[in-house]
C-alpha cells in the first residue's frame, strides 16, 4: 500500500481559499489516491510551531498572506525567483527533511499571459503597489522591453515600486492614482488592487483596449474586467493565475508532470459558481 502524503494551504484568513479544490482535482486526475490536501488557519505568530509539527508524511505547503515573507527564515533554501521578491508561496518538504521555498506566482503570471498570446510587450501599466504588484514587476522583467508605469496612492508606495523596479531590472515610472485611467493606453495593464478599487475606472476603458490582467477571482468579473471584455479586449483573470501557479505547485510537490491544468480549472470554475 502506498504511503499517505499530505499537503495544505496555510494563511489567515484561509476559509475561502480555492487551493484545496484545485490540488484535490489534480490528485484525482493523476490517480494519487493516497494524497490529501487541506487548509489551516495559521498566522505569523503560529507559523513556526505549525512547521515544527510536520512529519515525514508531509510533501508540501502552499502559503498565502500574511505568511509569504514570514516563512523565509524557517526554510533551508529559497529559489532565486522567490528571493527576487522576498516572497515564498510554495514550500517543498524533501525526503531528507529539508524545506525548500519557491514562488510560483511569477511563472504562473507568465503562463497565464502566454495562454492568451501575450509573450512580449513594449510597455505595461501596473495598478497598485502591494505584494502582488512586486510579483507583477518580476513577471514584466521577463516580457516587457520598455517602461512600466505604476499607478499608486502615496509617495511612499511610489518609492517602493521604483525600488522594486531597480532591484528587478525594470524601468519603473510612477504616477498618481488620480491618473490611473491613463494606464489603459499601454498594451498590457495588470490590476493588483483589492476588490472594488478599480470599479470607478470601468467607464474609462478605451474603444480598442489591449490586454487586462486582473488578479482578482472573486467577485468575477470585476466591473473593470466586464467593461474591458465588452470592448473586445483580452482579459486574464485571477482564476487563471491561481490555476497556473497551482499547476506548478502540484508538479513540485508530487514530482508528477504535467499537472492537469484543464481539470484543475474546471474544478475552480465549478467551486466559484457554487458560491
Coordinates of C-alpha atoms in Angstrom, one line a residue:
X1 CA 0.0 0.0 0.0
X2 CA 1.2 3.5 -0.9
X3 CA 2.2 5.8 2.0
X4 CA -0.2 8.7 2.7
X5 CA 1.2 12.0 1.6
X6 CA -0.1 15.3 2.9
X7 CA -0.1 18.9 1.7
X8 CA -2.1 22.0 2.6
X9 CA -2.6 25.7 2.2
X10 CA -1.8 28.0 5.2
X11 CA -2.8 31.6 5.8
X12 CA -5.1 33.9 7.7
X13 CA -7.9 34.2 6.7
X14 CA -8.0 30.9 4.8
X15 CA -11.6 29.7 4.8
X16 CA -12.3 30.8 1.2
X17 CA -9.1 29.5 -0.4
X18 CA -9.6 27.6 -3.7
X19 CA -6.3 25.8 -3.3
X20 CA -7.8 22.6 -1.8
X21 CA -10.3 22.4 -4.7
X22 CA -7.5 22.8 -7.3
X23 CA -5.0 20.4 -5.7
X24 CA -7.5 17.7 -5.0
X25 CA -8.7 17.8 -8.6
X26 CA -5.1 17.3 -9.7
X27 CA -4.7 14.4 -7.3
X28 CA -7.9 12.7 -8.7
X29 CA -6.7 13.2 -12.3
X30 CA -3.2 11.9 -11.5
X31 CA -4.5 8.8 -9.6
X32 CA -2.9 9.9 -6.4
X33 CA -5.5 8.3 -4.2
X34 CA -3.3 8.4 -1.1
X35 CA -2.6 12.2 -1.3
X36 CA -4.6 14.6 0.8
X37 CA -4.7 18.4 0.7
X38 CA -6.2 20.6 3.5
X39 CA -6.4 24.1 4.7
X40 CA -5.2 25.5 8.0
X41 CA -5.7 28.9 9.6
X42 CA -2.2 30.0 10.5
X43 CA -1.0 33.5 11.2
X44 CA 2.6 34.7 11.5
X45 CA 2.8 34.0 15.2
X46 CA 1.7 30.4 14.8
X47 CA 3.7 29.5 11.7
X48 CA 7.0 28.3 13.3
X49 CA 5.2 25.9 15.7
X50 CA 3.0 24.6 12.9
X51 CA 6.0 23.8 10.7
X52 CA 7.8 22.1 13.6
X53 CA 4.9 19.6 13.9
X54 CA 5.2 18.4 10.3
X55 CA 6.3 14.8 10.0
X56 CA 7.6 12.7 7.1
X57 CA 4.1 12.3 5.6
X58 CA 4.1 16.0 4.5
X59 CA 5.1 16.8 0.9
X60 CA 4.5 20.5 0.7
X61 CA 2.7 23.7 1.7
X62 CA 1.0 26.5 -0.2
X63 CA 1.3 29.8 1.5
X64 CA -0.9 32.9 1.2
X65 CA -0.9 36.2 3.1
X66 CA 0.4 37.0 5.6
X67 CA 3.0 34.2 5.5
X68 CA 4.9 34.6 2.2
X69 CA 7.7 36.6 3.8
X70 CA 7.4 35.3 7.4
X71 CA 8.2 31.8 6.3
X72 CA 11.6 32.6 4.7
X73 CA 13.7 32.4 8.0
X74 CA 12.2 29.0 8.6
X75 CA 13.4 27.5 5.3
X76 CA 16.7 25.8 4.3
X77 CA 16.8 27.3 0.9
X78 CA 14.7 29.5 -1.4
X79 CA 14.9 29.8 -5.2
X80 CA 16.2 32.9 -7.0
X81 CA 12.6 33.6 -8.1
X82 CA 11.4 33.8 -4.6
X83 CA 14.4 35.8 -3.4
X84 CA 13.8 38.4 -6.1
X85 CA 10.6 39.5 -4.5
X86 CA 11.2 38.2 -0.9
X87 CA 8.1 36.1 -1.1
X88 CA 7.5 32.3 -0.9
X89 CA 4.2 30.8 -1.8
X90 CA 5.4 27.2 -2.1
X91 CA 7.3 25.0 0.3
X92 CA 8.5 21.6 -0.8
X93 CA 9.4 19.2 2.0
X94 CA 12.1 16.7 0.9
X95 CA 12.7 13.2 1.9
X96 CA 15.8 14.2 3.8
X97 CA 13.9 16.8 5.9
X98 CA 14.9 19.9 4.0
X99 CA 12.4 22.8 3.5
X100 CA 12.7 24.4 0.0
X101 CA 10.9 27.6 -0.8
X102 CA 9.8 28.9 -4.2
X103 CA 7.5 31.4 -5.7
X104 CA 5.1 30.1 -8.4
X105 CA 3.1 33.3 -8.6
X106 CA 5.6 34.9 -11.0
X107 CA 5.9 32.0 -13.5
X108 CA 2.1 31.5 -13.0
X109 CA 1.5 35.0 -14.2
X110 CA 3.7 34.5 -17.2
X111 CA 2.0 31.2 -18.1
X112 CA -1.5 32.8 -17.8
X113 CA -0.4 35.6 -20.1
X114 CA 1.2 33.2 -22.5
X115 CA -2.0 31.3 -22.7
X116 CA -3.7 34.4 -24.0
X117 CA -1.0 35.0 -26.5
X118 CA 1.0 37.7 -24.6
X119 CA 4.6 36.8 -24.7
X120 CA 6.2 40.2 -25.2
X121 CA 5.1 43.8 -24.7
X122 CA 6.9 47.1 -25.4
X123 CA 5.4 48.7 -22.3
X124 CA 2.9 48.0 -19.5
X125 CA 1.0 49.5 -16.6
X126 CA 0.5 48.3 -13.0
X127 CA -2.4 49.4 -10.9
X128 CA -1.4 49.2 -7.2
X129 CA 1.7 48.7 -5.2
X130 CA 1.3 45.8 -2.8
X131 CA 2.9 42.4 -2.7
X132 CA 1.2 41.2 -5.9
X133 CA 2.5 44.3 -7.7
X134 CA 6.0 43.3 -6.9
X135 CA 5.3 39.9 -8.4
X136 CA 3.8 41.6 -11.4
X137 CA 7.0 43.6 -11.9
X138 CA 9.1 40.4 -11.6
X139 CA 7.0 38.9 -14.4
X140 CA 7.2 42.0 -16.5
X141 CA 11.0 41.9 -16.1
X142 CA 10.9 38.9 -18.4
X143 CA 8.5 40.1 -21.1
X144 CA 8.4 43.9 -21.1
X145 CA 11.0 45.5 -23.3
X146 CA 10.3 49.1 -22.2
X147 CA 8.9 51.1 -19.3
X148 CA 6.4 50.1 -16.7
X149 CA 4.2 52.8 -15.2
X150 CA 2.8 52.1 -11.7
X151 CA -0.2 54.0 -10.5
X152 CA -0.2 54.4 -6.8
X153 CA -1.9 56.3 -3.9
X154 CA 1.1 57.7 -2.0
X155 CA 4.7 58.9 -2.3
X156 CA 5.8 56.0 -0.1
X157 CA 4.2 53.5 -2.4
X158 CA 5.7 55.2 -5.4
X159 CA 9.2 55.0 -3.8
X160 CA 8.6 51.3 -3.0
X161 CA 7.7 50.5 -6.6
X162 CA 10.7 52.3 -8.0
X163 CA 12.8 50.4 -5.6
X164 CA 11.4 47.1 -6.7
X165 CA 12.0 48.2 -10.3
X166 CA 15.7 48.9 -9.6
X167 CA 16.0 45.6 -7.9
X168 CA 14.3 43.6 -10.6
X169 CA 15.9 45.4 -13.5
X170 CA 12.6 47.0 -14.7
X171 CA 12.4 50.8 -15.6
X172 CA 9.5 51.9 -13.4
X173 CA 7.8 55.3 -13.7
X174 CA 5.2 56.1 -11.0
X175 CA 2.1 58.2 -11.4
X176 CA -0.7 59.2 -9.0
X177 CA -3.8 57.1 -8.7
X178 CA -5.9 60.0 -9.9
X179 CA -4.3 59.5 -13.4
X180 CA -5.0 55.7 -13.4
X181 CA -7.2 55.8 -16.5
X182 CA -4.1 56.6 -18.5
X183 CA -2.9 53.1 -17.6
X184 CA -5.2 51.7 -20.3
X185 CA -3.1 53.3 -23.1
X186 CA -0.5 50.6 -22.6
X187 CA -0.8 47.2 -24.4
X188 CA -0.9 45.4 -21.1
X189 CA -2.4 46.5 -17.8
X190 CA -2.1 44.5 -14.6
X191 CA -4.5 45.3 -11.9
X192 CA -3.3 44.2 -8.5
X193 CA -5.7 46.1 -6.2
X194 CA -8.4 44.8 -3.8
X195 CA -12.0 44.2 -4.8
X196 CA -13.8 47.3 -5.7
X197 CA -10.8 49.5 -6.1
X198 CA -10.9 49.7 -9.9
X199 CA -14.7 49.8 -10.3
X200 CA -14.7 53.5 -11.0
X201 CA -12.2 53.1 -13.8
X202 CA -14.5 50.8 -15.9
X203 CA -16.0 53.8 -17.7
X204 CA -12.5 54.8 -18.8
X205 CA -11.8 51.7 -20.8
X206 CA -10.9 52.8 -24.4
X207 CA -12.7 51.7 -27.5
X208 CA -9.8 49.4 -28.5
X209 CA -8.1 48.1 -25.3
X210 CA -5.1 45.8 -25.2
X211 CA -4.8 43.1 -22.6
X212 CA -6.0 43.4 -19.0
X213 CA -4.7 41.0 -16.3
X214 CA -7.0 41.5 -13.2
X215 CA -5.6 39.3 -10.4
X216 CA -9.0 39.1 -8.6
X217 CA -11.2 36.0 -9.0
X218 CA -14.0 36.7 -6.6
X219 CA -16.2 38.6 -7.3
X220 CA -15.8 37.9 -11.0
X221 CA -15.9 39.5 -13.4
X222 CA -14.9 42.8 -11.8
X223 CA -16.5 45.9 -13.2
X224 CA -13.3 46.7 -15.0
X225 CA -12.9 43.2 -16.5
X226 CA -16.5 43.2 -17.7
X227 CA -16.1 46.6 -19.4
X228 CA -12.8 45.5 -20.9
X229 CA -14.4 42.4 -22.4
X230 CA -17.4 44.4 -23.7
X231 CA -15.0 46.5 -25.7
X232 CA -13.3 43.5 -27.2
X233 CA -10.1 43.5 -25.1
X234 CA -8.4 40.3 -23.9
X235 CA -8.9 39.6 -20.2
X236 CA -6.8 37.4 -18.0
X237 CA -8.3 36.8 -14.6
X238 CA -7.3 35.8 -11.1
X239 CA -8.5 32.2 -11.6
X240 CA -6.1 31.9 -14.5
X241 CA -3.3 33.0 -12.2
X242 CA -4.4 30.7 -9.4
X243 CA -4.6 27.7 -11.6
X244 CA -1.3 28.2 -13.3
X245 CA 0.6 28.8 -10.1
X246 CA -1.2 25.7 -8.5
X247 CA -0.1 23.6 -11.5
X248 CA 3.5 24.4 -10.7
X249 CA 3.0 23.6 -7.0
X250 CA 1.4 20.2 -7.8
X251 CA 4.3 19.3 -10.1
X252 CA 6.9 20.3 -7.4
X253 CA 5.2 18.6 -4.5
X254 CA 4.2 15.4 -6.3
X255 CA 7.0 15.0 -8.8
X256 CA 4.4 14.4 -11.5
X257 CA 4.4 16.4 -14.7
X258 CA 2.4 17.8 -16.4
X259 CA -0.2 18.6 -13.8
X260 CA -3.8 18.5 -15.2
X261 CA -4.4 22.2 -16.0
X262 CA -7.8 21.7 -17.6
X263 CA -9.2 19.6 -14.8
X264 CA -8.0 22.0 -12.2
X265 CA -9.5 25.0 -14.0
X266 CA -12.9 23.2 -14.3
X267 CA -12.9 22.4 -10.6
X268 CA -12.1 26.0 -9.8
X269 CA -14.8 27.3 -12.0
X270 CA -17.4 24.9 -10.5
X271 CA -16.4 25.9 -7.0
X272 CA -16.7 29.6 -7.7
X273 CA -20.1 29.1 -9.5
X274 CA -21.4 27.2 -6.4
X275 CA -20.6 30.1 -4.0

